[in-house]
CSV table of C-alpha atoms in Angstrom, one decimal:
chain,number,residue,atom,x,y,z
A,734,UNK,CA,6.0,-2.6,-19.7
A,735,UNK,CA,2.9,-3.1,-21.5
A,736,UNK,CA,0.1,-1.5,-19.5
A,737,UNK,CA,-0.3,2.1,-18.1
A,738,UNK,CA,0.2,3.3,-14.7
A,739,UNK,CA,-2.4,4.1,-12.3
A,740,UNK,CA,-2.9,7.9,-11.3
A,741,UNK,CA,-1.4,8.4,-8.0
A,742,UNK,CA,-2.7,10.7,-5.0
A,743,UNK,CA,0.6,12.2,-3.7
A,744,UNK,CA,4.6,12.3,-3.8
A,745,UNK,CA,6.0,13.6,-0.5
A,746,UNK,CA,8.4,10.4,0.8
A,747,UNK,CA,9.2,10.7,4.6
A,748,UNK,CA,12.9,11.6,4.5
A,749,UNK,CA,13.7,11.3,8.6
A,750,UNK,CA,16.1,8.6,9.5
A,751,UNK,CA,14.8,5.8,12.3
A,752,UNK,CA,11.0,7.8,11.5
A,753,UNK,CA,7.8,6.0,11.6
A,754,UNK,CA,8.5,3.7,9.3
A,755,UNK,CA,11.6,2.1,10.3
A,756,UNK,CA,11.8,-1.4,11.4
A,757,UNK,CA,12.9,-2.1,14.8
A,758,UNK,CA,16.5,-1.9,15.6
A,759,UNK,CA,17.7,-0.3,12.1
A,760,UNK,CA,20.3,1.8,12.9
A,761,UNK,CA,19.4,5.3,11.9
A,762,UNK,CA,21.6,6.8,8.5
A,763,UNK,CA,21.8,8.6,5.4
A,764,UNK,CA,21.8,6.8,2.0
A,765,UNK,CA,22.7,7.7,-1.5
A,766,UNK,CA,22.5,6.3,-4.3
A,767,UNK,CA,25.4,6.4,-6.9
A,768,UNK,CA,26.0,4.7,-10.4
A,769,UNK,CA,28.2,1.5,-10.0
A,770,UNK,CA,30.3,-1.2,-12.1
A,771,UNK,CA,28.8,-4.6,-13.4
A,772,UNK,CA,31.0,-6.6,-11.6
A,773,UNK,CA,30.4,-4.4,-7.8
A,774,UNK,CA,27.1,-4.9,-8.4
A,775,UNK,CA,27.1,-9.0,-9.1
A,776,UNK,CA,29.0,-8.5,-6.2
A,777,UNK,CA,26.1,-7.9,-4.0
A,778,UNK,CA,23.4,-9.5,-5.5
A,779,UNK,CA,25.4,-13.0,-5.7
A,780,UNK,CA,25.9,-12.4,-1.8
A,781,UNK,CA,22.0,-11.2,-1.3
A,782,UNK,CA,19.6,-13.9,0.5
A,783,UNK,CA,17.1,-13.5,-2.1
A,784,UNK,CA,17.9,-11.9,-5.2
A,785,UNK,CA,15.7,-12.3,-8.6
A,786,UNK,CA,17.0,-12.9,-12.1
A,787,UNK,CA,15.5,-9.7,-13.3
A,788,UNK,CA,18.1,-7.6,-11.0
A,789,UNK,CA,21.1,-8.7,-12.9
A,790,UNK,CA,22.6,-6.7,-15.9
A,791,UNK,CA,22.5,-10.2,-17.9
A,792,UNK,CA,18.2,-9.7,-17.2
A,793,UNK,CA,18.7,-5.9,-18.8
A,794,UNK,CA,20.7,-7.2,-21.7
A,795,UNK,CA,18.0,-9.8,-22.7
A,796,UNK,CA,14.9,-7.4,-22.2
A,797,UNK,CA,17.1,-4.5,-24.5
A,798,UNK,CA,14.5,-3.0,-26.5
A,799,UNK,CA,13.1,0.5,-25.9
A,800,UNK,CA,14.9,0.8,-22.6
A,801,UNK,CA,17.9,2.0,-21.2
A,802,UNK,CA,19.4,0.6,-18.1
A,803,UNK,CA,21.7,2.2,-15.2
A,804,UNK,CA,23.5,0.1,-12.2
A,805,UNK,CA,23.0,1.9,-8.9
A,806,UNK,CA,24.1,1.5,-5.7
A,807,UNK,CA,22.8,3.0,-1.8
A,808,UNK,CA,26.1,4.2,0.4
A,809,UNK,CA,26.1,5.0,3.4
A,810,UNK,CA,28.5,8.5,4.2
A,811,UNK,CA,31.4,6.0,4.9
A,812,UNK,CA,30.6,4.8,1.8
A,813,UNK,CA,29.4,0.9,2.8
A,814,UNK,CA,26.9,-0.2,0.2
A,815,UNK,CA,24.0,-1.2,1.7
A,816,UNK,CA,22.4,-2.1,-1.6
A,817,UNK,CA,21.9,-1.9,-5.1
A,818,UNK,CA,19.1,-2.5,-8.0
A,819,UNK,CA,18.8,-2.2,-11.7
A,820,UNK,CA,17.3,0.7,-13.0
A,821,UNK,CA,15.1,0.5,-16.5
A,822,UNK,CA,14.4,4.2,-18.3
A,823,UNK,CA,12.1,4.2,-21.2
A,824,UNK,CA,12.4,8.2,-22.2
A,825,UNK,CA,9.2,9.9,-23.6
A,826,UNK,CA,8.9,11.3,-27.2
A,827,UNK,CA,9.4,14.9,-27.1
A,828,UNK,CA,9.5,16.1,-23.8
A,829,UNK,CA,12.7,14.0,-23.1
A,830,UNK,CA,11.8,13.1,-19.2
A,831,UNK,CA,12.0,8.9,-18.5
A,832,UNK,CA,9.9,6.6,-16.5
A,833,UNK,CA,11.7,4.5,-14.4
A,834,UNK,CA,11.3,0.9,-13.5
A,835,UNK,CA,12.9,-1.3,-10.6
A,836,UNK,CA,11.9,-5.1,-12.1
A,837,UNK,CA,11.8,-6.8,-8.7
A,838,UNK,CA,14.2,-4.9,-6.9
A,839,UNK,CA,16.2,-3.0,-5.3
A,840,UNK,CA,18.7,-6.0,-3.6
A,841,UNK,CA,18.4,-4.6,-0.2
A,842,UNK,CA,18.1,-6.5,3.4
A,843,UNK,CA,14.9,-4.1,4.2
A,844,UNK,CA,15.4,-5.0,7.6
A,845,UNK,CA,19.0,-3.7,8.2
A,846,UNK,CA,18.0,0.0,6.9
A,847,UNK,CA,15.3,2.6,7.5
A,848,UNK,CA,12.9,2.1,4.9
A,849,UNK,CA,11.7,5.9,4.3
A,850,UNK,CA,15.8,6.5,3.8
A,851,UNK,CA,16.1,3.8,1.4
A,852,UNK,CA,13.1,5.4,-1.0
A,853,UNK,CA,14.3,9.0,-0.7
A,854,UNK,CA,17.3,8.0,-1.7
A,855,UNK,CA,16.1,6.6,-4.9
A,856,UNK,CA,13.8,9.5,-5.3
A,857,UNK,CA,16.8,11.8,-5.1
A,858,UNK,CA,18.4,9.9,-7.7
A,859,UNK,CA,15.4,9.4,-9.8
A,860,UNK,CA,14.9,12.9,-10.0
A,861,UNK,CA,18.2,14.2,-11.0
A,862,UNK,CA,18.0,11.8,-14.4
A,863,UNK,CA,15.0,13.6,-15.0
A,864,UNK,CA,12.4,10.9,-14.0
A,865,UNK,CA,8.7,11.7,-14.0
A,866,UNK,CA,7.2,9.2,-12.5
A,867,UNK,CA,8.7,5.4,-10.9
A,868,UNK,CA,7.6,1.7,-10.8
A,869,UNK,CA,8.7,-0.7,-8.5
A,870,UNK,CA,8.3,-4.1,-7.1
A,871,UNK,CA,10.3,-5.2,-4.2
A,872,UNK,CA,10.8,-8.4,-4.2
A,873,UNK,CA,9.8,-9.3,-0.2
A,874,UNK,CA,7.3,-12.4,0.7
A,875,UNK,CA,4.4,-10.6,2.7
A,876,UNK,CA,2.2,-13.8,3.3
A,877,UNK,CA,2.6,-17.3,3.3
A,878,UNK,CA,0.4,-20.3,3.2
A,879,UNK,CA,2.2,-23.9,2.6
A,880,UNK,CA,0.6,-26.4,0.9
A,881,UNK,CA,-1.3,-28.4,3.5
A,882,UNK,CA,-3.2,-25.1,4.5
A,883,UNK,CA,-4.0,-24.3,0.6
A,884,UNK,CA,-5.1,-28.5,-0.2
A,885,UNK,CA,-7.6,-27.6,3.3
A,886,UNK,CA,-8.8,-24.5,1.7
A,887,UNK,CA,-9.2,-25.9,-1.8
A,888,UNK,CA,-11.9,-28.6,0.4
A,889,UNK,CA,-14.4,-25.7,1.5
A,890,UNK,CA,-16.4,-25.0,-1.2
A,891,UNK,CA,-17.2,-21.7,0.6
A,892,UNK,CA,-13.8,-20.1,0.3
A,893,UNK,CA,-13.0,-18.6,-3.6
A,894,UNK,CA,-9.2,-16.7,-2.9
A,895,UNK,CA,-6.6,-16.9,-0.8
A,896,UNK,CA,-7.2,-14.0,0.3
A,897,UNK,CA,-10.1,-15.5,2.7
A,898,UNK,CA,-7.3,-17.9,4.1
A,899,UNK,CA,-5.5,-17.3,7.6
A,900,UNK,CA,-1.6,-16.8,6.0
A,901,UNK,CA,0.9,-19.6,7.8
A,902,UNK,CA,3.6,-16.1,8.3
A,903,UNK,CA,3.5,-12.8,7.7
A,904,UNK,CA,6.2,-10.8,7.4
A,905,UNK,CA,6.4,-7.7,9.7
A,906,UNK,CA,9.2,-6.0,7.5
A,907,UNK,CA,6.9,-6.6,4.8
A,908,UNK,CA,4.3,-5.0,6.5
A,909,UNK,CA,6.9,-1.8,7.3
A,910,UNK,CA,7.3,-2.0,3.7
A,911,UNK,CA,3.9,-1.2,2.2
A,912,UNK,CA,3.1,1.0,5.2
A,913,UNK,CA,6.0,3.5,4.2
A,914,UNK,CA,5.0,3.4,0.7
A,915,UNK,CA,1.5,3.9,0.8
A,916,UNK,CA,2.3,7.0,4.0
A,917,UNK,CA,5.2,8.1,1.1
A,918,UNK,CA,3.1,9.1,-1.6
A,919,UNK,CA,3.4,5.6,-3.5
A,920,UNK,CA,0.1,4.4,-5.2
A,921,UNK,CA,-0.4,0.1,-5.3
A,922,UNK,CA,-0.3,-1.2,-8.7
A,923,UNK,CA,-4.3,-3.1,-9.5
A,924,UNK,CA,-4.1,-6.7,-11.0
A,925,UNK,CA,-3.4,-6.3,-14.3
A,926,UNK,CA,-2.6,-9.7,-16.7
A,927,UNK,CA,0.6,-8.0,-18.6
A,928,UNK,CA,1.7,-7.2,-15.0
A,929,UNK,CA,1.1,-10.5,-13.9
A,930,UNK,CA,3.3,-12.1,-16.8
A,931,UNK,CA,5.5,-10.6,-15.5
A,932,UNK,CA,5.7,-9.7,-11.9
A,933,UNK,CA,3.1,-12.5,-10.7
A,934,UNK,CA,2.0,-11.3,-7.5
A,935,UNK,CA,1.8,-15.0,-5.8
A,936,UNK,CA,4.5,-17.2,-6.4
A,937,UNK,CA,5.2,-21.1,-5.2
A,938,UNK,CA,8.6,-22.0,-3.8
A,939,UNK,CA,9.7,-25.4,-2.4
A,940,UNK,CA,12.1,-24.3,0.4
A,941,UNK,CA,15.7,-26.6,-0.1
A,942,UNK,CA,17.9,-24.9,3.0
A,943,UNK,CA,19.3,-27.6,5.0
A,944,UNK,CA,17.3,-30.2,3.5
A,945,UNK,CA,18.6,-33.5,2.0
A,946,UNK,CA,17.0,-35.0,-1.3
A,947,UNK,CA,15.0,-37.5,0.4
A,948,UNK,CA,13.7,-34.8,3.0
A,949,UNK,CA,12.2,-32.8,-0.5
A,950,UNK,CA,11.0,-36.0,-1.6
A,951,UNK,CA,9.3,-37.1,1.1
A,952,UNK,CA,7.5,-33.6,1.4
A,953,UNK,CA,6.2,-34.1,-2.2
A,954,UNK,CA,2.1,-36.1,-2.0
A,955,UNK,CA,2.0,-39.1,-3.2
A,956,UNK,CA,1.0,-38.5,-6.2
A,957,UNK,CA,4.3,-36.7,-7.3
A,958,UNK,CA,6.1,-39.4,-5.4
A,959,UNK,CA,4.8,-41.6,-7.6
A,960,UNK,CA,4.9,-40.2,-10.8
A,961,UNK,CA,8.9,-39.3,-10.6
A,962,UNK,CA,9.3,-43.2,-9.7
A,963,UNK,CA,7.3,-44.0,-12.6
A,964,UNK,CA,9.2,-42.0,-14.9
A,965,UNK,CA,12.7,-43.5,-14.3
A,966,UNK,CA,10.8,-46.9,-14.3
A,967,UNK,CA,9.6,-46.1,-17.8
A,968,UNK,CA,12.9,-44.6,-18.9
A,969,UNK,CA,12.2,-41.0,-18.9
A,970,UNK,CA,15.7,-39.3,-19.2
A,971,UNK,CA,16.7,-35.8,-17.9
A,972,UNK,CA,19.9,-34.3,-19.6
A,973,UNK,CA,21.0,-30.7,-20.2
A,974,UNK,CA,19.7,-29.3,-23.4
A,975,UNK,CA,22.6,-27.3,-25.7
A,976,UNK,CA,21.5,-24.2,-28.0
A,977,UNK,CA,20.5,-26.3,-30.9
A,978,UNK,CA,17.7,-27.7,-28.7
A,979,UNK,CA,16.1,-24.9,-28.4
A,980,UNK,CA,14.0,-24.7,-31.4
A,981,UNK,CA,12.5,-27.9,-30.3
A,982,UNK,CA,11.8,-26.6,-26.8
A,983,UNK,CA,10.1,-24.2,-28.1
A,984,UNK,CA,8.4,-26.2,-29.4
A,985,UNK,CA,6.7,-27.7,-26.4
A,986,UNK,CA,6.4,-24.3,-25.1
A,987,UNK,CA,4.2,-23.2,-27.8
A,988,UNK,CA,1.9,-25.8,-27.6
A,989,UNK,CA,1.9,-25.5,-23.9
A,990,UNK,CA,0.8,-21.9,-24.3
A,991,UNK,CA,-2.0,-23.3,-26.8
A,992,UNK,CA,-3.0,-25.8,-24.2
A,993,UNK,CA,-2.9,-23.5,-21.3
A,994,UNK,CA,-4.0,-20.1,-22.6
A,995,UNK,CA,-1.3,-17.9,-21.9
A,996,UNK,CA,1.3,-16.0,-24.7
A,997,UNK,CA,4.5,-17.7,-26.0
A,998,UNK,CA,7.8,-16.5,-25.8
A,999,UNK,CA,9.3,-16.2,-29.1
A,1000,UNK,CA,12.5,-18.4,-29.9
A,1001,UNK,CA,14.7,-15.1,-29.7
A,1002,UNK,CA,13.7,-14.8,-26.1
A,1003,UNK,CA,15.3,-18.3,-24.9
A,1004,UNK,CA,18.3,-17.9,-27.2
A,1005,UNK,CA,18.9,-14.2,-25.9
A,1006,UNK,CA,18.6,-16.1,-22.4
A,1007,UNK,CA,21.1,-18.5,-23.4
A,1008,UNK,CA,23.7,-16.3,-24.7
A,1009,UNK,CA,23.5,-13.9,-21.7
A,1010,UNK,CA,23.4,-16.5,-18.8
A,1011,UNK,CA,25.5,-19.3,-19.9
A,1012,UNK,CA,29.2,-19.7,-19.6
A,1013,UNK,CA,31.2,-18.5,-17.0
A,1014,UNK,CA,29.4,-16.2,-15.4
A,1015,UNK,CA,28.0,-15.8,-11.5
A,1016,UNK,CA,24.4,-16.6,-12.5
A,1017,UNK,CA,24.0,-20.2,-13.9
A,1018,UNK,CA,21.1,-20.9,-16.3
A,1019,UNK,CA,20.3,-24.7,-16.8
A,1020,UNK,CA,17.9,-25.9,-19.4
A,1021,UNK,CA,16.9,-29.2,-19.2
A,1022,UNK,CA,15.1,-31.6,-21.2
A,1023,UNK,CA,13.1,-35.2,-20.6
A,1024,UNK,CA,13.7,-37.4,-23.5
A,1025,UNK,CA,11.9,-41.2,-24.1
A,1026,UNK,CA,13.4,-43.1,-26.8
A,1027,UNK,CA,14.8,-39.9,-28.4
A,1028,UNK,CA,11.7,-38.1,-28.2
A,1029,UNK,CA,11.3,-34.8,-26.4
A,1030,UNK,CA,8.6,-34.6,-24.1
A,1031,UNK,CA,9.5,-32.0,-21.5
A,1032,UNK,CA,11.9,-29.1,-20.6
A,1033,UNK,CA,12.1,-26.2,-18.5
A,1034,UNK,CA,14.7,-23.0,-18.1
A,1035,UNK,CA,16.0,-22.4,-14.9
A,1036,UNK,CA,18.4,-19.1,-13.7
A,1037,UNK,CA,19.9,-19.4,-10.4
A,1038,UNK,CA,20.4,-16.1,-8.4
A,1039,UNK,CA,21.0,-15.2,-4.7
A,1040,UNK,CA,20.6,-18.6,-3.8
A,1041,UNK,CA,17.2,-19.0,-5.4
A,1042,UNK,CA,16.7,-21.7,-8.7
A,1043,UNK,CA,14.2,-19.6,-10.7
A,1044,UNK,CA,11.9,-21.8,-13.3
A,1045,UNK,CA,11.3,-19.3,-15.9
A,1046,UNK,CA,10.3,-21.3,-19.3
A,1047,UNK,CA,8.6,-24.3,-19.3
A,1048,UNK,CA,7.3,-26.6,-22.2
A,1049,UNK,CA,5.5,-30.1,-22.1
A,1050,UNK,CA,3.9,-32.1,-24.7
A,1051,UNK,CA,1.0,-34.3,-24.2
A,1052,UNK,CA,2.3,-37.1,-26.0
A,1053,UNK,CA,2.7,-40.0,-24.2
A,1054,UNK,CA,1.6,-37.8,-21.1
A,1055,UNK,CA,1.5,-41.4,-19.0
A,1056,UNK,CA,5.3,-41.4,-18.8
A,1057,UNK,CA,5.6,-37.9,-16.3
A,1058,UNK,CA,8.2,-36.5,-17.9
A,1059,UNK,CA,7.6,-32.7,-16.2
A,1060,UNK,CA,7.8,-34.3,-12.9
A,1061,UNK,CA,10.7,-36.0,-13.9
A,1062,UNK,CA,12.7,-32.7,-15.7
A,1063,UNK,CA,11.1,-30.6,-12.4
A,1064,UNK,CA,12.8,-33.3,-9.6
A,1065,UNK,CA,15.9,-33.4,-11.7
A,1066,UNK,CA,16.3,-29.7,-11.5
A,1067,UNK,CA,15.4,-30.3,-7.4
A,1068,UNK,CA,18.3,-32.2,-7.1
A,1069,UNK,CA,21.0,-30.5,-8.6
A,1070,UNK,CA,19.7,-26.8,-6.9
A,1071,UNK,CA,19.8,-29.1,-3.6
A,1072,UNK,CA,23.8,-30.2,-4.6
A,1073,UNK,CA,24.2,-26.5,-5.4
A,1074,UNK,CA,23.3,-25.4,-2.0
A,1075,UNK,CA,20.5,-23.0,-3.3
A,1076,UNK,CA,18.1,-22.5,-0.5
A,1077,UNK,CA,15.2,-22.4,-2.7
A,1078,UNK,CA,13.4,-23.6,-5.9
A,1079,UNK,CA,11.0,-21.2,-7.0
A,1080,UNK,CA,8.4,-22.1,-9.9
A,1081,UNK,CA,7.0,-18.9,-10.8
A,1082,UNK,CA,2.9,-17.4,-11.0
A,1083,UNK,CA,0.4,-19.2,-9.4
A,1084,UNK,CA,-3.4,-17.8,-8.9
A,1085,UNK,CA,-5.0,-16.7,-6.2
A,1086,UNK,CA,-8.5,-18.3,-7.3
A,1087,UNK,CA,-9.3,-21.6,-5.0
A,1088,UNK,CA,-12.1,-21.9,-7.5
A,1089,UNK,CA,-12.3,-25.2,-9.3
A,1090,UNK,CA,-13.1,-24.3,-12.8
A,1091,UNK,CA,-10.5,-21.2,-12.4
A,1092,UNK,CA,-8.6,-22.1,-16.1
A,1093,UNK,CA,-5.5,-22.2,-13.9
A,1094,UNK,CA,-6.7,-24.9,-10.9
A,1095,UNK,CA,-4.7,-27.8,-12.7
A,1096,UNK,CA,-1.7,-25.9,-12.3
A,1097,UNK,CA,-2.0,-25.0,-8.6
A,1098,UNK,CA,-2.9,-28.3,-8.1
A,1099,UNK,CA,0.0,-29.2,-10.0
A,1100,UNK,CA,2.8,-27.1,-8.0
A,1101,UNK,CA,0.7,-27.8,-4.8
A,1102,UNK,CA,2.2,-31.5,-4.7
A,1103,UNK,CA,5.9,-30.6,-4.5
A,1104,UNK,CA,4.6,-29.7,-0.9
A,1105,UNK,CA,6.3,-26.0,-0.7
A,1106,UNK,CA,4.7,-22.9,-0.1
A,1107,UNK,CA,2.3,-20.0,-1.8
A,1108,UNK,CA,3.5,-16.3,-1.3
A,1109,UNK,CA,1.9,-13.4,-1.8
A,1110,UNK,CA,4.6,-10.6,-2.6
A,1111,UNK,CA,4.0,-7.2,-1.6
A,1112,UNK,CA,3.2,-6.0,-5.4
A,1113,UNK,CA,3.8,-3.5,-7.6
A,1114,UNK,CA,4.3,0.3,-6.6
A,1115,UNK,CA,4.3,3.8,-8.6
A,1116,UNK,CA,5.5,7.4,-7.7
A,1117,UNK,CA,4.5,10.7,-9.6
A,1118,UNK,CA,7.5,12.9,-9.8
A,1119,UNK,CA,5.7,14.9,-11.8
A,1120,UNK,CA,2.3,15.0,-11.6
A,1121,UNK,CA,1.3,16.7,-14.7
A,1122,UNK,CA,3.0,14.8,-17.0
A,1123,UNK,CA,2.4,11.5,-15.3
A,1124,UNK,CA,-1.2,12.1,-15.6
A,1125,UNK,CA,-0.8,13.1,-19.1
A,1126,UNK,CA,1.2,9.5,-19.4
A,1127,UNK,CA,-1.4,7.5,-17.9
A,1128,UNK,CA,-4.1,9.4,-20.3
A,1129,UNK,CA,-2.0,8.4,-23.4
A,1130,UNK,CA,0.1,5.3,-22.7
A,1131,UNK,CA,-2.7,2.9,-22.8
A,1132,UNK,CA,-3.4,4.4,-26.7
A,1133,UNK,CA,0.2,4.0,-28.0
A,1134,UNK,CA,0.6,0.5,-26.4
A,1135,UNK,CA,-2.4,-0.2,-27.9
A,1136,UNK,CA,-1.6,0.7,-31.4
A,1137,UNK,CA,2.0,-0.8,-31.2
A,1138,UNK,CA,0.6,-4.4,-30.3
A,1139,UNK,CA,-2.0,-3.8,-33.3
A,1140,UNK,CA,0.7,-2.9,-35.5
A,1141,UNK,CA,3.0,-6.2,-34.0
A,1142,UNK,CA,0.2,-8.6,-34.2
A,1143,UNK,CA,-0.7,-7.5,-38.5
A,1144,UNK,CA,3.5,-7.9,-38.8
A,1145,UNK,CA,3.8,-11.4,-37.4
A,1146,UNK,CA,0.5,-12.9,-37.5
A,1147,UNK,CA,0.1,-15.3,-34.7
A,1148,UNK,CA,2.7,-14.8,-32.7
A,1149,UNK,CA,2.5,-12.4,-29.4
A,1150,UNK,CA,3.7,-11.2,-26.3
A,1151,UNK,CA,7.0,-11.2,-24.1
A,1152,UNK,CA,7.4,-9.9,-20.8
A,1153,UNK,CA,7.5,-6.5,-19.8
């Protein structure tokens, strides 16, 4: 985590069963929340309708580092998990309390439990491993706009953000959601850019449930039609990479940074990815690269968890840019989630900005034409536990993180960044 927490105004958490903030029909209960086993918990997210790759103890073991990591589960008092999350500690010098961090999580059907039960829960947990103060971002889809209503808004000059854009659903249990945190005490996490590396708050997803490869394709605009049928006319090939490629997708994914102005992953990061996701394991990682004539031109990661293909890394060239190869590796990683059964394909960040000199237009526009859907997730959330130290953090964080990127960036000049 890179960038401090905002101050927050309060920590009471509504602790009545079925209260206010309860979704209809959740059957009142009380939850807590107890240490579990790796393979329990793969248990539930492999069966979760949406799950991200960042709740998985593989996800913990990659991001290592300064942080420590627990495996928790919520019981019920018959002792029926009703759900479970990965749980990052970073402890402070000195006074030896932690900060706690949920990256996307907890795994929880939200609408199954009451929600003010679900966060004192955690708070009760939090608190007895000395916790000062809590982030979290649930993953849940709050708004949605598909593609046809963003190309429309895109045409009015007069509109700047999405957020000026009628939302195609919105999700009440989202809604729930951020009501109980914000009447809990929880304070909403500003845009911040090492956030949104991270935990991008809109997202584009081409939906795959019950649909057959030429239902996706025919979705796509003509454009992308085109350009993956020019591809396999021109001999673009799409084969899975194996570790030695790796150096040379990195390659592309440097220069795509370059190109594109955002921070490279280093080498270590896709090869820690590699070693933790690959073999035999319930999460699959694929890498994939588009070759012409021998010649890498395009590759992307992808983890699959929960039912959801997640496009984490991606790399292009713009050498001989006139063959397509990203629409060609990007289709080629439709196909096989589609054989898979996964009932989505999710390809990360996406800005908000409808402006059209926003740097990142091109790549909206770009993710537009595989004819899936923008969502806005409900964000990023913070708890004081204790309020005089968290304010103390918040005064003092920004300083050290400060100095320890100057320090990283004089030890390896030109090189920057990972994810939180």
């Amino acid at each position: 985590m890179k960038d401090a927490m905002p101050p927050d105004g309060g920590v009471a958490v509504d602790e009545q069963p079925g209260g206010r903030d309860a979704p209809a029909g959740a059957a009142a209960t009380s939850l807590e929340v107890h240490p579990i086993g790796e393979e329990e918990f793969r248990d539930q997210v492999r069966s979760a309708e949406t799950a991200s790759y960042q709740q998985t103890p593989e996800w913990s073991a990659v991001r290592g580092g300064e942080w420590d990591s627990e495996l928790v589960g919520w019981f019920d008092p018959e002792g029926r998990r009703a759900a479970v999350s990965v749980v990052r500690y970073q402890r402070l010098p000195v006074v030896g309390h932690r900060l706690a961090y949920l990256p996307m999580g907890p795994v929880v059907e939200w609408s199954q439990f009451p929600i003010g039960e679900v966060l004192a829960a955690l708070r009760r947990h939090l608190e007895s491993r000395r916790v000062f103060a809590v982030r979290m971002y649930p993953q849940l889809r709050h708004r949605i706009w598909t593609s046809s209503t963003v190309r429309r808004a895109l045409a009015d000059s007069s509109i700047t953000h999405l957020a000026q854009v009628e939302p195609d659903v919105q999700d009440a249990v989202a809604e729930s959601l951020v009501n109980a945190l914000r009447g809990g005490g929880w304070r909403e996490l500003g845009d911040d850019a090492a956030v949104e590396s991270t935990q991008p708050r809109f997202t584009y997803q081409v939906p795959l449930a019950g649909r057959s490869e030429d239902e996706v394709l025919a979705g796509f605009s003509k454009v992308w039609r085109k350009n993956v049928r020019s591809a396999a006319r021109q001999g673009v090939e799409v084969r899975p990479a194996v570790r030695g490629d790796l150096q040379e997708l990195h390659r592309l994914h440097e220069e795509t940074a370059a190109r594109s102005g955002f921070t490279a992953q280093p080498r270590s990061y896709m090869e820690a990815l590699w070693d933790q996701f690959s073999g035999d394991g319930p999460f699959r990682l694929d890498v994939d690269l588009a070759r012409h004539d021998g010649e890498v031109l395009s590759g992307n990661v992808t983890v699959s968890v929960g039912g959801v293909a997640y496009a984490i890394i991606a790399g292009n060239s713009t050498h001989h840019r006139e063959l397509r190869a990203s629409n060609a590796v990007y289709w080629a990683q439709i196909q096989r989630s589609i054989s898979r059964g996964s009932s989505a394909y999710d390809l990360g960040a996406v800005p908000p900005s409808l402006e059209a000199d926003h740097p990142q237009a091109g790549l909206l526009q770009f993710k537009l034409g595989l004819g899936g859907e923008v969502a806005e997730g409900v964000g990023g959330w913070d708890l004081a536990l204790r309020p005089a130290l968290y304010a103390a953090f918040t005064t003092l964080y920004p300083l050290y993180t400060g100095a320890s990127a100057a320090v990283r960036r004089r030890l390896r000049p030109g090189r920057a960044g990972g994810e939180a």
